Coordinates of C-alpha atoms and ligand atoms in Angstrom, one line a residue:
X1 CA 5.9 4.0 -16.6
X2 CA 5.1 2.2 -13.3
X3 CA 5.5 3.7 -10.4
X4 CA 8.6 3.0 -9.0
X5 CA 9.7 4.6 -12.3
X6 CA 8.1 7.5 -11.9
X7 CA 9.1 7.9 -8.3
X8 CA 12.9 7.6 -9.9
X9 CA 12.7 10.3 -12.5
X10 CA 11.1 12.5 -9.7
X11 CA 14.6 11.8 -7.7
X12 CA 13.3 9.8 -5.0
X13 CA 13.6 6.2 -6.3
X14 CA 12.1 3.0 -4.8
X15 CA 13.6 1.5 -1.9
X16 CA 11.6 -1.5 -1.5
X17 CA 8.5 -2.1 -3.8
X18 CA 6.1 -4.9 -2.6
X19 CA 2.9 -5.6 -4.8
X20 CA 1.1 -9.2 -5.4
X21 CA -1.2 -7.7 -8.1
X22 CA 1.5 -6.3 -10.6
X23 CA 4.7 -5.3 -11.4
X24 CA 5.7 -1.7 -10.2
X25 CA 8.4 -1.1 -12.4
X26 CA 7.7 -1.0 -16.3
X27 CA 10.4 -2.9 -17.2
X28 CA 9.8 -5.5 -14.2
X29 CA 9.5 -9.3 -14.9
X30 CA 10.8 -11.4 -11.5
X31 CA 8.9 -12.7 -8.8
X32 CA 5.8 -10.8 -7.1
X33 CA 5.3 -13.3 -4.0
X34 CA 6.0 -16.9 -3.3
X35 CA 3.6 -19.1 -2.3
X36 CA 3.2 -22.4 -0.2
X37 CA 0.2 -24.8 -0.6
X38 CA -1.0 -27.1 1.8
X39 CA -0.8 -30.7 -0.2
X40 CA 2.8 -31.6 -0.1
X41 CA 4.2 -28.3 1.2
X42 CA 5.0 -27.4 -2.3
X43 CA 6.1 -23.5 -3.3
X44 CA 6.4 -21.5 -6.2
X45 CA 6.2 -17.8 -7.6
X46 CA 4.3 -15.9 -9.3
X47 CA 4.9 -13.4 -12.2
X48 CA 3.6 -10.6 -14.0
X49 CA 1.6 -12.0 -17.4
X50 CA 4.3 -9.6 -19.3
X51 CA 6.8 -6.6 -18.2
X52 CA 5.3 -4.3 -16.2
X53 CA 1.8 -6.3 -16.0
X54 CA -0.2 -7.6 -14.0
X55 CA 0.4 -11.0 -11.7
X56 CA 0.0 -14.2 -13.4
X57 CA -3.0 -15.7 -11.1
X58 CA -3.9 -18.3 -13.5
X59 CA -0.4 -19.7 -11.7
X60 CA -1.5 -19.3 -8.2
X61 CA -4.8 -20.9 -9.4
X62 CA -3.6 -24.1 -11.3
X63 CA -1.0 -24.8 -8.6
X64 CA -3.3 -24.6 -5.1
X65 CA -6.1 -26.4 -7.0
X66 CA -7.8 -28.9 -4.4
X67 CA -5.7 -27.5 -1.7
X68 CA -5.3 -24.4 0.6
X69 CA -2.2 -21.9 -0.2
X70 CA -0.3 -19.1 1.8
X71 CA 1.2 -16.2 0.7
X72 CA 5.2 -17.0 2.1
X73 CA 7.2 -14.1 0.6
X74 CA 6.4 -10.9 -1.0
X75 CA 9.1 -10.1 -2.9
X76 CA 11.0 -6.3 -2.8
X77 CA 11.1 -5.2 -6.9
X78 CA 13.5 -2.9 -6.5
X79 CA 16.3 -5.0 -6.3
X80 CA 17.6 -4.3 -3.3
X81 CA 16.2 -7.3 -1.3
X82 CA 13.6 -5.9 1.3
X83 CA 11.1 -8.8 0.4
X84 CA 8.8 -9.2 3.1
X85 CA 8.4 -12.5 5.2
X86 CA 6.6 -14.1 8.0
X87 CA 7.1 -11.7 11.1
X88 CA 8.5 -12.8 13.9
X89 CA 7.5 -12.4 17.5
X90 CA 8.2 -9.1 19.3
X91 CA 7.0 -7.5 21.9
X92 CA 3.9 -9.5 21.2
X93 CA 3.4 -12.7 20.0
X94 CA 1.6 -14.1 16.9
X95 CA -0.4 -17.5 17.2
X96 CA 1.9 -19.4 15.2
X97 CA 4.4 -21.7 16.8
X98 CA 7.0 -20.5 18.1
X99 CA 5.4 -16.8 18.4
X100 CA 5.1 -16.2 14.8
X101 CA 2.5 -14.7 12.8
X102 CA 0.0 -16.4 10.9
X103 CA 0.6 -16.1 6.7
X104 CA -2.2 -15.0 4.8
X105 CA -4.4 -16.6 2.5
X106 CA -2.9 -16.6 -0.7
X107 CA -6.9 -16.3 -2.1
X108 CA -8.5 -14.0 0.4
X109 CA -8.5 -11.0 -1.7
X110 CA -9.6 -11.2 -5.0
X111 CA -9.5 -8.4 -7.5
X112 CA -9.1 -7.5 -10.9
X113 CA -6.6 -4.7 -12.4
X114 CA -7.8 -3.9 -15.8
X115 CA -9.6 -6.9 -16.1
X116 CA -7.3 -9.2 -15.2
X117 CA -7.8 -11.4 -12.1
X118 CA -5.3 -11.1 -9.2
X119 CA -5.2 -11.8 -6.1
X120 CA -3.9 -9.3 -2.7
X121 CA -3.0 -9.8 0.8
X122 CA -5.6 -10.6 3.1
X123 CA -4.3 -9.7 6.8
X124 CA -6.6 -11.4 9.6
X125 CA -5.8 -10.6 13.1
X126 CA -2.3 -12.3 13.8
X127 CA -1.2 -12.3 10.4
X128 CA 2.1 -10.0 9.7
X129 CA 5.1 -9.7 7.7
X130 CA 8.1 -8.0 8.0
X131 CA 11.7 -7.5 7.4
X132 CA 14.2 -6.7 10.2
X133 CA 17.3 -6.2 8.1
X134 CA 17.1 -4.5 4.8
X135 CA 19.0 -2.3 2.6
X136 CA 18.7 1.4 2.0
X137 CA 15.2 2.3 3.7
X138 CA 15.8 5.5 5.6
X139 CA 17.3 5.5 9.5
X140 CA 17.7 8.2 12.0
X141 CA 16.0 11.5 10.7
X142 CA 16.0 10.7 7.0
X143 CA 13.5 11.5 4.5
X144 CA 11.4 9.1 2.9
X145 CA 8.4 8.7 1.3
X146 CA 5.4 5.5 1.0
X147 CA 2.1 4.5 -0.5
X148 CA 0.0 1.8 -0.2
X149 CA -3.0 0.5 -1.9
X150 CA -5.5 -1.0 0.2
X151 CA -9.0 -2.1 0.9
X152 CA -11.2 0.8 2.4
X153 CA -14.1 -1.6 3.3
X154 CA -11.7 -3.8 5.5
X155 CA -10.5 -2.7 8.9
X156 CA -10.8 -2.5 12.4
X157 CA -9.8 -0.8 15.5
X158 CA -6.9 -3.0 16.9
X159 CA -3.4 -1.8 16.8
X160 CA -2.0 -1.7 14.3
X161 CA -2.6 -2.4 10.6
X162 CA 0.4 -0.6 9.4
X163 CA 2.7 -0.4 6.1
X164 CA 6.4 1.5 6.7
X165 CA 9.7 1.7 8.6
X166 CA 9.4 0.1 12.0
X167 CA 12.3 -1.3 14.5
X168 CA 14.5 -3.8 13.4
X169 CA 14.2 -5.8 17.3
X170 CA 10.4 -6.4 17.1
X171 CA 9.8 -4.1 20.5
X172 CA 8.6 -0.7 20.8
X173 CA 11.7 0.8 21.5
X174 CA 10.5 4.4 22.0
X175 CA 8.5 7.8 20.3
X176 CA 10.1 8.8 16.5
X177 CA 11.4 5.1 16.0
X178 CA 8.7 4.3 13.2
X179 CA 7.6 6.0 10.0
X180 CA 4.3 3.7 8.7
X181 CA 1.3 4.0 7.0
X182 CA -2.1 3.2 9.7
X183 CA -5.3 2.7 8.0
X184 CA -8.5 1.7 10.2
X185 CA -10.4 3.0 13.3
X186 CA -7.5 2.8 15.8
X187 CA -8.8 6.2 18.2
X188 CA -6.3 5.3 21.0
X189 CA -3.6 7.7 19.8
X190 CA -5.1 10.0 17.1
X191 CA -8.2 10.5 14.9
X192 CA -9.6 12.5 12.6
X193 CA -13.4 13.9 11.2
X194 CA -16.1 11.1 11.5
X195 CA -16.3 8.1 13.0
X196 CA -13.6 6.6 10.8
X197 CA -11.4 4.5 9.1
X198 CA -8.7 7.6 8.6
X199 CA -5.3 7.2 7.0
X200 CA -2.8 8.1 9.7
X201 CA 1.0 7.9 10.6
X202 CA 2.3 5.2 12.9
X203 CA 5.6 7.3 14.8
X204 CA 5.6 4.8 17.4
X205 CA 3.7 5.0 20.6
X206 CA 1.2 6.8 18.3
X207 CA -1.3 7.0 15.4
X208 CA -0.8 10.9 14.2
X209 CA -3.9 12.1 12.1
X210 CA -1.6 16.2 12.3
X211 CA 0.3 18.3 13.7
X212 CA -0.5 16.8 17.8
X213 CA -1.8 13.8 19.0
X214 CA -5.6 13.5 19.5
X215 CA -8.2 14.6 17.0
X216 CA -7.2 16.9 13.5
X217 CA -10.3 16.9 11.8
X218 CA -8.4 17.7 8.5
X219 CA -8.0 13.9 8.1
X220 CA -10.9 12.7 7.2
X221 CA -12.9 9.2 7.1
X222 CA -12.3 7.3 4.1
X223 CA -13.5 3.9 2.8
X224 CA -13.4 3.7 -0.6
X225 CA -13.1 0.2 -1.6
X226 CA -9.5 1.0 -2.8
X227 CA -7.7 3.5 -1.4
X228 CA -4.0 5.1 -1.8
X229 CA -2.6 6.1 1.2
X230 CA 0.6 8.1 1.5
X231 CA 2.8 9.1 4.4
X232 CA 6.4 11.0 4.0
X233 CA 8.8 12.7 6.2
X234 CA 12.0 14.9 6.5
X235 CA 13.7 16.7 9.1
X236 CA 10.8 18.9 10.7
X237 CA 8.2 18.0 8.8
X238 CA 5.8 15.3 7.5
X239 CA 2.2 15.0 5.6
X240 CA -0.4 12.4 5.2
X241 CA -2.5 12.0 1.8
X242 CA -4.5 10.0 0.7
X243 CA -7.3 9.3 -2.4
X244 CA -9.8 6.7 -3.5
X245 CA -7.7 4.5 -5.7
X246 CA -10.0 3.8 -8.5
X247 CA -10.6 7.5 -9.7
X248 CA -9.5 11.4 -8.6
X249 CA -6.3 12.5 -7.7
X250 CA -4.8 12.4 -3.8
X251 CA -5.5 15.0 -1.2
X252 CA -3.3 16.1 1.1
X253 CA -4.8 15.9 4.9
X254 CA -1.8 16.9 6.8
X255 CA 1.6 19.0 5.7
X256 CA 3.2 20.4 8.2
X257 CA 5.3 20.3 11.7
X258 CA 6.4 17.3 13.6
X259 CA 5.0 16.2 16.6
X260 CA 6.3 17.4 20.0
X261 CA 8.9 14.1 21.1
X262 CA 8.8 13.0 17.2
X263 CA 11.7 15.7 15.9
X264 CA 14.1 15.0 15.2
X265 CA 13.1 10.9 14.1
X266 CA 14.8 8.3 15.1
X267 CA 14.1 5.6 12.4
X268 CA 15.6 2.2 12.2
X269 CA 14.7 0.8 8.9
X270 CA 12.5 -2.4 9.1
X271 CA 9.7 -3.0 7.0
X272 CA 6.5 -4.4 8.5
X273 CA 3.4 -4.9 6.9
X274 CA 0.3 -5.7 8.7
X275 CA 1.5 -4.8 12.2
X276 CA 2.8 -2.6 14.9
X277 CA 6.6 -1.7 15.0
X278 CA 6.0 -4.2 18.4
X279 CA 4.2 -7.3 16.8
X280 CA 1.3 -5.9 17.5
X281 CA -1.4 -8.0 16.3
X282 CA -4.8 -7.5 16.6
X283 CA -5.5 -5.5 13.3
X284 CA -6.9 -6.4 10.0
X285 CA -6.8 -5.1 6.7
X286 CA -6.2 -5.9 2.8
X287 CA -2.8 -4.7 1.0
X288 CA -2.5 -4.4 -2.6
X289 CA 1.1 -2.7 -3.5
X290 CA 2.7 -0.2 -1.5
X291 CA 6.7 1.1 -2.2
X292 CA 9.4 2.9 0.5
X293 CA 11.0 5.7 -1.3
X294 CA 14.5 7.3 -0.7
X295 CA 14.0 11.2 -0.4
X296 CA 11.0 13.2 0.0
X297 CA 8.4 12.7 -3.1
X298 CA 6.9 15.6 -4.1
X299 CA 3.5 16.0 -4.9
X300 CA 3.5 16.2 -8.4
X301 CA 5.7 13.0 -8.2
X302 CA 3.2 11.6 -5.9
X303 CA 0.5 13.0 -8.1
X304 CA 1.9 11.3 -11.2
X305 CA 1.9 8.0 -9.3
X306 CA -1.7 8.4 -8.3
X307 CA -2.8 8.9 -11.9
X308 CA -1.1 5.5 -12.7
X309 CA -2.7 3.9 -10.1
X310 CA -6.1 4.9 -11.2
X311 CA -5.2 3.6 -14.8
X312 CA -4.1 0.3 -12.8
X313 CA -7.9 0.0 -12.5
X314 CA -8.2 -2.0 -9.5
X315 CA -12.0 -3.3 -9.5
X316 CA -13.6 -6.2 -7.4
X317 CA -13.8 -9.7 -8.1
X318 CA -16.4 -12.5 -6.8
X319 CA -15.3 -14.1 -3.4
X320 CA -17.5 -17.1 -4.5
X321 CA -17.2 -20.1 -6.7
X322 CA -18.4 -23.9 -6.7
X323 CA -22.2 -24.6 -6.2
X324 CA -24.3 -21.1 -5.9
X325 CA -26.2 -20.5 -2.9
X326 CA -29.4 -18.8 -3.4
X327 CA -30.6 -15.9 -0.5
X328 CA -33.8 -16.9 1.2
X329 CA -33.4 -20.7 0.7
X330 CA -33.3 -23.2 3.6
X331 CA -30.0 -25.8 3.6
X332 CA -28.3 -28.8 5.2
X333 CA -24.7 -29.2 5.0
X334 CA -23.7 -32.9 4.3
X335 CA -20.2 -34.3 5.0
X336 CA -18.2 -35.7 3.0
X337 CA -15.7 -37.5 5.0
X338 CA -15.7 -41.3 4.3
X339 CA -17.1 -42.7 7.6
X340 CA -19.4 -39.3 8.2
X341 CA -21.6 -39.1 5.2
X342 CA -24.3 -39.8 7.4
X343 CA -24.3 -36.4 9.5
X344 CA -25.3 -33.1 8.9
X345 CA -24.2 -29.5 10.4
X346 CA -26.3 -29.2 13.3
X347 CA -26.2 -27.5 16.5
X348 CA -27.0 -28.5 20.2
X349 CA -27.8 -25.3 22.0
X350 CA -24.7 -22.8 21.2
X351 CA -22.0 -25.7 20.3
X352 CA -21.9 -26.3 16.4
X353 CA -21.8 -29.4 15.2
X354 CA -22.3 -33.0 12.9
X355 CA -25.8 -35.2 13.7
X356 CA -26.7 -38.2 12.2
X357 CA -29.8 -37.2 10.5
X358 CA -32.6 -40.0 8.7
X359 CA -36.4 -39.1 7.6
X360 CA -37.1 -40.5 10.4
X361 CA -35.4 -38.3 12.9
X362 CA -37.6 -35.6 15.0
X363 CA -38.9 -32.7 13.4
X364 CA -36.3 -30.3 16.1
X365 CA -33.0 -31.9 15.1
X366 CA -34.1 -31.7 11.5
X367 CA -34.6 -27.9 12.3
X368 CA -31.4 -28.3 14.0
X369 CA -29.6 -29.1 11.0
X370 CA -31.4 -26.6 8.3
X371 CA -29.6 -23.6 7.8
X372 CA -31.5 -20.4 6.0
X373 CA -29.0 -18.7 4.0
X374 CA -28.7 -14.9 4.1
X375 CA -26.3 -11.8 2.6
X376 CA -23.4 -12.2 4.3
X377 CA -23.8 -9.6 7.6
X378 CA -20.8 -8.5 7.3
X379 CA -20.4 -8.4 3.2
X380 CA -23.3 -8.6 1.2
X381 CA -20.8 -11.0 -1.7
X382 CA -20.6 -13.7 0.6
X383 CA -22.9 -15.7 3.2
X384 CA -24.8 -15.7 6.7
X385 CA -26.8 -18.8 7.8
X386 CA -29.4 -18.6 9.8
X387 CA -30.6 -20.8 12.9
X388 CA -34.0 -22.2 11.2
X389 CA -35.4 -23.0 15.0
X390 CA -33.7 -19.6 16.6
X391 CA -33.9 -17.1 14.7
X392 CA -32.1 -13.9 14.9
X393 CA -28.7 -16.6 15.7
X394 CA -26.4 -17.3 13.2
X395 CA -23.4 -19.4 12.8
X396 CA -20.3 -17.5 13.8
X397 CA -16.9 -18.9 14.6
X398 CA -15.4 -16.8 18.5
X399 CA -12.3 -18.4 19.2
X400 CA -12.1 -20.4 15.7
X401 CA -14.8 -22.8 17.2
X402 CA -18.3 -22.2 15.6
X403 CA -21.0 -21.4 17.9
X404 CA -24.9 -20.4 17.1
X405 CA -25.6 -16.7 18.3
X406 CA -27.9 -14.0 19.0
X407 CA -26.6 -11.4 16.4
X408 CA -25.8 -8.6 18.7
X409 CA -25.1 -6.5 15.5
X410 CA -22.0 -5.3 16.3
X411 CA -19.5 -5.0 12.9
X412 CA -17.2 -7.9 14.8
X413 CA -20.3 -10.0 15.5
X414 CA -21.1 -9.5 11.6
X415 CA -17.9 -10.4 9.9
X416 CA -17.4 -13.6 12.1
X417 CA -20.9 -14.4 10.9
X418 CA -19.8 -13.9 7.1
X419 CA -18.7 -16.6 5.2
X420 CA -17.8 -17.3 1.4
X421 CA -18.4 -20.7 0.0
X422 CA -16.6 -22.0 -3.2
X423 CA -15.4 -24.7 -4.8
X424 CA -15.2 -27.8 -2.2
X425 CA -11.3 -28.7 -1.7
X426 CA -11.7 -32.5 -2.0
X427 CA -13.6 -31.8 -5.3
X428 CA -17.3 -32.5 -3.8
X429 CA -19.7 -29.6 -3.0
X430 CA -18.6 -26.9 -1.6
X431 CA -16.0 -25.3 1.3
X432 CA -17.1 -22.6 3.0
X433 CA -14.1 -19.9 4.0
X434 CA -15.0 -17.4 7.0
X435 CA -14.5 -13.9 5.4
X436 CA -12.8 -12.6 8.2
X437 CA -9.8 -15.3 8.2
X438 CA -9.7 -17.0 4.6
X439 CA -6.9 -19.7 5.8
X440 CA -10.1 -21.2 7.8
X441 CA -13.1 -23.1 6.7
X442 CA -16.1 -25.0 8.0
X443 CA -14.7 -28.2 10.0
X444 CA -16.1 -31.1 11.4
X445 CA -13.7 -32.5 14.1
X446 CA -14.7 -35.0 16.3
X447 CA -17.7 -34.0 15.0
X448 CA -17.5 -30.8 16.4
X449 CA -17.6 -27.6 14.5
X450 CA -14.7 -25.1 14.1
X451 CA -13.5 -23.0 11.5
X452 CA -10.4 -24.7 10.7
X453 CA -7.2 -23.6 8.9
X454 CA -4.9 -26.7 7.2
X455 CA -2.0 -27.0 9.7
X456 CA -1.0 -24.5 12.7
X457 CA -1.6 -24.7 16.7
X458 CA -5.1 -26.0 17.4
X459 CA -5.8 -29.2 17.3
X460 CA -8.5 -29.1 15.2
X461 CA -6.5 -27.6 12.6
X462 CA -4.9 -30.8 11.6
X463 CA -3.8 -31.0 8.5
X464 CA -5.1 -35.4 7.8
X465 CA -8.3 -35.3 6.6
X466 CA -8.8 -31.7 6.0
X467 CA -9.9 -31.2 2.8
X468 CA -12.8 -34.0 3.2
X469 CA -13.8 -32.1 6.7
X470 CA -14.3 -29.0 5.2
X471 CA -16.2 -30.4 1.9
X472 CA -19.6 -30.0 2.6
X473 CA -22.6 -31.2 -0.3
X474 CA -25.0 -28.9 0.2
X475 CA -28.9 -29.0 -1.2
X476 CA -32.4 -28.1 0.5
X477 CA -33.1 -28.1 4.3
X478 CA -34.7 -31.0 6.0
X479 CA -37.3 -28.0 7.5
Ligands
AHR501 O1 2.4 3.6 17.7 C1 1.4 2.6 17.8 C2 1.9 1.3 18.3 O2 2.4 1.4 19.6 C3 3.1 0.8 17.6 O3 2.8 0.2 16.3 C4 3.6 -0.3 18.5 O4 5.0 -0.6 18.3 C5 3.3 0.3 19.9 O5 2.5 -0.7 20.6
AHR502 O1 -13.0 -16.9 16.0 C1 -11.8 -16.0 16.0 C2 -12.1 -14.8 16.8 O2 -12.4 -15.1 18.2 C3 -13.3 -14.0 16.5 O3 -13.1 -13.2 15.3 C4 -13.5 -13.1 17.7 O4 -14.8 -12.7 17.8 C5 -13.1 -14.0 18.8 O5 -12.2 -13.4 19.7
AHR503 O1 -15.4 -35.0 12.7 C1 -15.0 -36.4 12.6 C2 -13.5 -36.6 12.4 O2 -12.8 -36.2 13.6 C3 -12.8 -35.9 11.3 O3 -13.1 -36.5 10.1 C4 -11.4 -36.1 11.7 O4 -10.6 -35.1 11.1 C5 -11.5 -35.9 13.2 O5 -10.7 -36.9 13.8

């Protein structure tokens, strides 16, 4: 049984089920999530390998070969429609035209589930989904019930990376209007023990960790790299749980009262996933599956589903492919852009960018343009490149343009710093994703630097040429 099944036979069934890594119904064989590649505009969806299994990547793979690909719709398995979409703007707006969120990488989180490769959904900052007018998700004071499966390593402390019933107008429209699932370091509502990330409860102008706003230490940190986190509610009372997703059985951190202002709820039903009940944009964070129940679960029922999530086996997969790069070596970058093979990634001062480079150029631009590579600051599975002629500065992207800087050692400095090479899109060398925003790669435009996505606002992120500008033959330094 799966667990939308087992959420049925405890008598609170499935509402909305939303998983790119497998099916959450036993007997399930439909779409998990569309997605869109970057070539010709293309889409198509992607299955479980057999009923109840686990998503067909080889699909995803074989179709956004040599290109990029976005994640466009996660479908609802419960048949009752709630599949999830790009979010529109709100309150606040996302960075894609027209005030829309960004999509997410369709190959920014790579895992396996008993051995079989999948792929979840990566959520930058600006990236969201949502869905403002579904069918049979609780409103006003009902009970419901949720989970998600997430990444415990990725997070931050932006509002608000967030799973559950929001509004269905995009704004904040006051306290008790959401019921959603907050995982990261968000400490300007709530917080529990530690310094963090905790699993809490998004009721709307407020992260609950118990009973009150402010600090319960009963919820504690938690990183795991996957984690099940579970929120329910009913009239006058709630409870947050929670458990590391690959072994043991969930927790329960909070059981108990309402909040003062939050009883009786006031729910209206949307779904949003990655966001605040406002478009709130500014957190980050990796979703695996998650489901909406109608009714209260119960723990055993929630139990029961914990145990089959454990027997899912999530388990982590490379972020890397293409040419290997080797820790402690010294590179240059080539391009590979007919018309630029002559320059090299190079920097002037701060600015990032390409310089024609010969034998017989000076000894300080060929230091300009040798990179030594390093674990990734901000994940040890992927990349940091190091200044050869400053060092302690590191290529990082701040504003999507690359820049060469001090490390200041902070955990944003680090993961803007981290990137994860593999295979080069235009079939040469290799194209090197930042880890923090995997729809962006290493650019040259105008012989400038960025970390580009293919298509959206900026005008370096223009799709013509792309996959040549961010194809880079890499080999050993010039110094
Ligand atoms: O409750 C925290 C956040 O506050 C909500 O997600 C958002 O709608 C509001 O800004
Ligand atoms: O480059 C994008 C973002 O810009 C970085 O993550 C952040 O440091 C800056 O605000
Ligand atoms: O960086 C040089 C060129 O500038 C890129 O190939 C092109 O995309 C842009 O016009």
């Amino acid at each position: 049984a799966g667990p939308c099944d087992i959420f049925s036979s405890g008598g609170t069934p499935c509402v909305a089920a939303h998983s790119t890594t497998r099916a959450l119904y036993s007997s399930f064989t439909g779409a998990l999530y569309q997605v869109q590649r970057g070539s010709d505009g293309a889409k198509t969806t992607i299955s479980p390998l057999s009923a109840g299994g686990v998503a067909n990547a080889a699909t995803q793979d074989s179709f956004c070969s040599g290109t990029t690909c976005l994640i466009t719709i996660i479908y609802d398995q419960s048949g009752r429609g709630n599949h999830l979409t790009q979010a529109p703007p709100g309150g606040f707006k996302g960075p894609e035209a027209n005030g829309y969120d960004n999509l997410a990488s369709a190959t920014g989180a790579p895992v396996t589930l008993n051995g079989k490769k999948a792929y979840g959904v990566f959520v930058s900052p600006g990236t969201g989904y949502r869905n403002d007018a579904t069918s049979g998700i609780a409103t006003g004071d009902g009970s419901e019930g949720m989970y998600a499966v997430l990444d415990g390593t990725h997070y931050n402390d932006a509002c608000c990376f967030d799973y559950g019933n929001a509004e269905t107008n995009n704004l904040d429209t006051g306290d008790a209007h959401m019921e959603a699932i907050y995982y990261g370091t968000c400490k300007v509502w709530g917080s529990g023990s530690g310094s963090g990330p905790w699993v809490m409860a998004d009721l709307e102008n407020g992260l609950f960790s118990g009973s009150s706003a402010g600090l319960n230490t009963a919820d504690p940190s938690i990183s795991y790299r996957f984690i099940t986190a579970a929120i329910k509610g009913k009239p006058s009372q709630w409870a947050i749980r929670g458990a590391n997703a690959a072994s043991g059985s969930l927790s329960t951190y909070y059981s108990g009262a309402r909040p003062s202002g939050y009883n009786p709820m006031h729910e209206e039903g949307a779904i949003i996933l990655g966001i605040g009940g406002d478009n709130s944009n500014g957190a980050q964070g990796t979703f695996y599956e998650g489901v909406m129940t109608s009714g209260y679960p119960s723990d055993a029922t929630e139990n029961a589903v914990q145990a089959d999530i454990v027997a899912a086996k999530y388990a982590t997969a490379s972020l890397t492919s293409g040419p290997a790069l080797t820790v402690g070596s010294s590179i240059k970058l080539q391009a590979t852009t007919p018309g630029y093979t002559t320059r090299y990634l190079a920097h002037t001062g701060a600015t990032v960018n390409t310089q024609i480079i010969t034998s017989s150029s000076s000894t300080t631009l060929k230091q300009q343009a040798s990179w030594k590579v390093r674990a990734g600051l901000g994940n040890s599975a992927c990349f940091s490149f190091e200044s050869t002629d400053t060092a302690g500065s590191y290529i990082r992207h701040y504003q999507f343009a690359l820049q060469v800087a001090a490390s200041d050692g902070s955990k944003q400095f680090k993961e803007d710093a981290t990137f994860c090479p593999q295979a080069g899109l235009n079939g040469q060398g290799n194209s090197i994703r930042a880890w923090g925003y995997p729809t962006r790669y290493f650019r040259h435009y105008s012989n400038v630097g960025y970390a580009a996505s293919n298509g959206g606002v900026q005008t370096f992120d223009a799709t013509s040429s792309f996959n040549d500008d961010v194809s880079w033959l890499i080999s050993t330094g010039f110094a």
